[in-house]
Short mmCIF file of N, CA and C in Angstrom, two decimals:
data_model
loop_
_atom_site.label_atom_id
_atom_site.label_comp_id
_atom_site.label_asym_id
_atom_site.label_seq_id
_atom_site.Cartn_x
_atom_site.Cartn_y
_atom_site.Cartn_z
N UNK Q 1 -59.85 60.83 -65.36
CA UNK Q 1 -59.65 61.72 -64.23
C UNK Q 1 -58.63 62.77 -64.62
N UNK Q 2 -59.03 64.00 -64.57
CA UNK Q 2 -58.09 65.04 -64.97
C UNK Q 2 -57.40 65.69 -63.78
N UNK Q 3 -57.97 65.57 -62.58
CA UNK Q 3 -57.31 66.19 -61.43
C UNK Q 3 -56.96 65.11 -60.42
N UNK Q 4 -55.78 65.25 -59.87
CA UNK Q 4 -55.30 64.29 -58.89
C UNK Q 4 -54.80 65.03 -57.66
N UNK Q 5 -55.16 64.50 -56.50
CA UNK Q 5 -54.65 65.00 -55.23
C UNK Q 5 -53.78 63.90 -54.65
N UNK Q 6 -52.51 64.17 -54.52
CA UNK Q 6 -51.59 63.17 -53.97
C UNK Q 6 -51.23 63.57 -52.54
N UNK Q 7 -51.85 62.88 -51.58
CA UNK Q 7 -51.64 63.20 -50.17
C UNK Q 7 -50.88 62.08 -49.47
N UNK Q 8 -50.20 61.25 -50.24
CA UNK Q 8 -49.42 60.17 -49.64
C UNK Q 8 -48.29 60.76 -48.80
N UNK Q 9 -48.06 60.15 -47.65
CA UNK Q 9 -47.00 60.60 -46.77
C UNK Q 9 -47.42 61.70 -45.82
N UNK Q 10 -48.65 62.17 -45.96
CA UNK Q 10 -49.15 63.23 -45.09
C UNK Q 10 -50.12 62.64 -44.08
N UNK Q 11 -50.15 63.22 -42.90
CA UNK Q 11 -51.09 62.74 -41.89
C UNK Q 11 -52.25 63.72 -41.76
N UNK Q 12 -53.36 63.21 -41.27
CA UNK Q 12 -54.57 64.03 -41.12
C UNK Q 12 -54.30 65.15 -40.13
N UNK Q 13 -54.81 66.30 -40.44
CA UNK Q 13 -55.90 66.57 -41.39
C UNK Q 13 -55.44 67.01 -42.78
N UNK Q 14 -54.15 66.96 -43.09
CA UNK Q 14 -53.68 67.49 -44.37
C UNK Q 14 -54.35 66.84 -45.58
N UNK Q 15 -54.48 65.50 -45.66
CA UNK Q 15 -55.16 64.93 -46.82
C UNK Q 15 -56.60 65.44 -46.98
N UNK Q 16 -57.29 65.60 -45.87
CA UNK Q 16 -58.66 66.11 -45.92
C UNK Q 16 -58.66 67.55 -46.44
N UNK Q 17 -57.79 68.37 -45.91
CA UNK Q 17 -57.73 69.77 -46.34
C UNK Q 17 -57.36 69.89 -47.81
N UNK Q 18 -56.42 69.06 -48.27
CA UNK Q 18 -56.03 69.09 -49.68
C UNK Q 18 -57.19 68.68 -50.58
N UNK Q 19 -57.93 67.64 -50.19
CA UNK Q 19 -59.07 67.18 -51.00
C UNK Q 19 -60.16 68.24 -51.03
N UNK Q 20 -60.47 68.82 -49.89
CA UNK Q 20 -61.51 69.86 -49.85
C UNK Q 20 -61.09 71.10 -50.63
N UNK Q 21 -59.83 71.47 -50.56
CA UNK Q 21 -59.34 72.61 -51.32
C UNK Q 21 -59.45 72.35 -52.82
N UNK Q 22 -59.10 71.14 -53.24
CA UNK Q 22 -59.18 70.79 -54.66
C UNK Q 22 -60.63 70.83 -55.13
N UNK Q 23 -61.53 70.33 -54.31
CA UNK Q 23 -62.95 70.37 -54.67
C UNK Q 23 -63.43 71.80 -54.83
N UNK Q 24 -63.03 72.64 -53.89
CA UNK Q 24 -63.48 74.04 -53.90
C UNK Q 24 -62.97 74.78 -55.12
N UNK Q 25 -61.72 74.54 -55.51
CA UNK Q 25 -61.10 75.30 -56.58
C UNK Q 25 -61.34 74.72 -57.96
N UNK Q 26 -61.70 73.46 -58.04
CA UNK Q 26 -61.78 72.78 -59.33
C UNK Q 26 -63.13 72.97 -60.01
N UNK Q 27 -63.09 72.97 -61.31
CA UNK Q 27 -64.30 72.94 -62.12
C UNK Q 27 -64.63 71.51 -62.52
N UNK Q 28 -63.76 70.58 -62.16
CA UNK Q 28 -63.93 69.18 -62.52
C UNK Q 28 -65.06 68.55 -61.72
N UNK Q 29 -65.61 67.49 -62.24
CA UNK Q 29 -66.64 66.75 -61.52
C UNK Q 29 -66.13 65.38 -61.10
N UNK Q 30 -64.88 65.08 -61.46
CA UNK Q 30 -64.26 63.82 -61.07
C UNK Q 30 -62.81 64.10 -60.68
N UNK Q 31 -62.32 63.36 -59.73
CA UNK Q 31 -60.89 63.45 -59.42
C UNK Q 31 -60.45 62.21 -58.65
N UNK Q 32 -59.15 62.07 -58.56
CA UNK Q 32 -58.56 60.97 -57.81
C UNK Q 32 -57.82 61.55 -56.60
N UNK Q 33 -57.92 60.84 -55.49
CA UNK Q 33 -57.19 61.24 -54.28
C UNK Q 33 -56.38 60.03 -53.83
N UNK Q 34 -55.08 60.24 -53.66
CA UNK Q 34 -54.19 59.19 -53.20
C UNK Q 34 -53.82 59.46 -51.75
N UNK Q 35 -54.04 58.47 -50.89
CA UNK Q 35 -53.64 58.54 -49.48
C UNK Q 35 -52.99 57.21 -49.13
N UNK Q 36 -52.32 57.18 -47.98
CA UNK Q 36 -51.62 55.94 -47.65
C UNK Q 36 -51.91 55.40 -46.25
N UNK Q 37 -52.97 55.90 -45.62
CA UNK Q 37 -53.36 55.31 -44.34
C UNK Q 37 -54.87 55.08 -44.35
N UNK Q 38 -55.29 54.12 -43.55
CA UNK Q 38 -56.72 53.82 -43.43
C UNK Q 38 -57.47 55.01 -42.85
N UNK Q 39 -56.86 55.68 -41.88
CA UNK Q 39 -57.52 56.85 -41.27
C UNK Q 39 -57.71 57.96 -42.30
N UNK Q 40 -56.72 58.20 -43.13
CA UNK Q 40 -56.86 59.22 -44.17
C UNK Q 40 -57.93 58.83 -45.17
N UNK Q 41 -58.00 57.56 -45.53
CA UNK Q 41 -59.02 57.09 -46.47
C UNK Q 41 -60.41 57.37 -45.90
N UNK Q 42 -60.61 57.02 -44.65
CA UNK Q 42 -61.93 57.23 -44.03
C UNK Q 42 -62.24 58.72 -43.88
N UNK Q 43 -61.28 59.50 -43.44
CA UNK Q 43 -61.52 60.93 -43.22
C UNK Q 43 -61.78 61.67 -44.53
N UNK Q 44 -61.01 61.36 -45.56
CA UNK Q 44 -61.23 62.00 -46.86
C UNK Q 44 -62.59 61.59 -47.41
N UNK Q 45 -62.95 60.32 -47.28
CA UNK Q 45 -64.25 59.86 -47.77
C UNK Q 45 -65.39 60.63 -47.10
N UNK Q 46 -65.32 60.75 -45.80
CA UNK Q 46 -66.38 61.48 -45.07
C UNK Q 46 -66.41 62.95 -45.47
N UNK Q 47 -65.25 63.53 -45.60
CA UNK Q 47 -65.18 64.96 -45.91
C UNK Q 47 -65.74 65.27 -47.29
N UNK Q 48 -65.37 64.49 -48.29
CA UNK Q 48 -65.86 64.78 -49.65
C UNK Q 48 -67.36 64.51 -49.74
N UNK Q 49 -67.83 63.49 -49.04
CA UNK Q 49 -69.27 63.21 -49.06
C UNK Q 49 -70.05 64.31 -48.38
N UNK Q 50 -69.46 64.97 -47.39
CA UNK Q 50 -70.15 66.08 -46.73
C UNK Q 50 -70.28 67.29 -47.65
N UNK Q 51 -69.48 67.30 -48.73
CA UNK Q 51 -69.51 68.40 -49.69
C UNK Q 51 -70.31 68.06 -50.95
N UNK Q 52 -71.06 66.98 -50.90
CA UNK Q 52 -71.89 66.62 -52.04
C UNK Q 52 -71.18 65.79 -53.10
N UNK Q 53 -70.04 65.22 -52.77
CA UNK Q 53 -69.33 64.33 -53.67
C UNK Q 53 -69.54 62.90 -53.22
N UNK Q 54 -69.28 61.98 -54.12
CA UNK Q 54 -69.47 60.57 -53.82
C UNK Q 54 -68.18 59.81 -54.10
N UNK Q 55 -67.83 58.88 -53.23
CA UNK Q 55 -66.68 58.02 -53.47
C UNK Q 55 -67.15 56.89 -54.38
N UNK Q 56 -66.70 56.93 -55.63
CA UNK Q 56 -67.12 55.94 -56.63
C UNK Q 56 -66.42 54.60 -56.41
N UNK Q 57 -65.14 54.66 -56.08
CA UNK Q 57 -64.41 53.42 -55.86
C UNK Q 57 -63.17 53.70 -55.03
N UNK Q 58 -62.71 52.66 -54.38
CA UNK Q 58 -61.47 52.73 -53.62
C UNK Q 58 -60.62 51.54 -54.05
N UNK Q 59 -59.47 51.81 -54.59
CA UNK Q 59 -58.56 50.75 -55.01
C UNK Q 59 -57.35 50.77 -54.09
N UNK Q 60 -56.90 49.59 -53.74
CA UNK Q 60 -55.70 49.45 -52.91
C UNK Q 60 -54.57 49.06 -53.84
N UNK Q 61 -53.56 49.90 -53.89
CA UNK Q 61 -52.41 49.67 -54.77
C UNK Q 61 -51.16 49.68 -53.90
N UNK Q 62 -50.77 48.49 -53.47
CA UNK Q 62 -49.65 48.40 -52.53
C UNK Q 62 -50.06 48.98 -51.21
N UNK Q 63 -49.38 50.03 -50.78
CA UNK Q 63 -49.71 50.70 -49.52
C UNK Q 63 -50.51 51.98 -49.75
N UNK Q 64 -51.02 52.13 -50.97
CA UNK Q 64 -51.74 53.35 -51.33
C UNK Q 64 -53.22 53.04 -51.58
N UNK Q 65 -54.06 53.94 -51.10
CA UNK Q 65 -55.49 53.90 -51.42
C UNK Q 65 -55.74 54.94 -52.50
N UNK Q 66 -56.38 54.52 -53.60
CA UNK Q 66 -56.74 55.46 -54.67
C UNK Q 66 -58.26 55.62 -54.63
N UNK Q 67 -58.72 56.80 -54.25
CA UNK Q 67 -60.14 57.07 -54.18
C UNK Q 67 -60.56 57.80 -55.45
N UNK Q 68 -61.53 57.26 -56.15
CA UNK Q 68 -62.11 57.96 -57.28
C UNK Q 68 -63.38 58.61 -56.78
N UNK Q 69 -63.41 59.94 -56.87
CA UNK Q 69 -64.57 60.65 -56.35
C UNK Q 69 -65.25 61.42 -57.49
N UNK Q 70 -66.53 61.62 -57.32
CA UNK Q 70 -67.32 62.30 -58.36
C UNK Q 70 -68.35 63.19 -57.67
N UNK Q 71 -68.56 64.34 -58.28
CA UNK Q 71 -69.59 65.23 -57.76
C UNK Q 71 -70.94 64.58 -57.97
N UNK Q 72 -71.70 64.46 -56.90
CA UNK Q 72 -73.00 63.79 -56.98
C UNK Q 72 -73.98 64.65 -57.77
N UNK Q 73 -74.81 63.98 -58.55
CA UNK Q 73 -75.84 64.68 -59.31
C UNK Q 73 -76.88 65.22 -58.34
N UNK Q 74 -77.42 66.38 -58.68
CA UNK Q 74 -78.44 66.99 -57.80
C UNK Q 74 -79.81 66.51 -58.16
#
């Protein structure tokens, strides 16, 4: 993963906006998004999937959710 979005400590909609902004600006097809609430995890997952990305995995690391996302193949 070459790009990381760290949205820990932020409340929605900021994590969603940060993830969508990173997707829009990045040339990468994979990235990691760190959030620290269940609501942010769900909202970011829905938002990236609406943009044609897929949540490959979600890891729980202490109080942090690490979402690995990938641009879905067309």
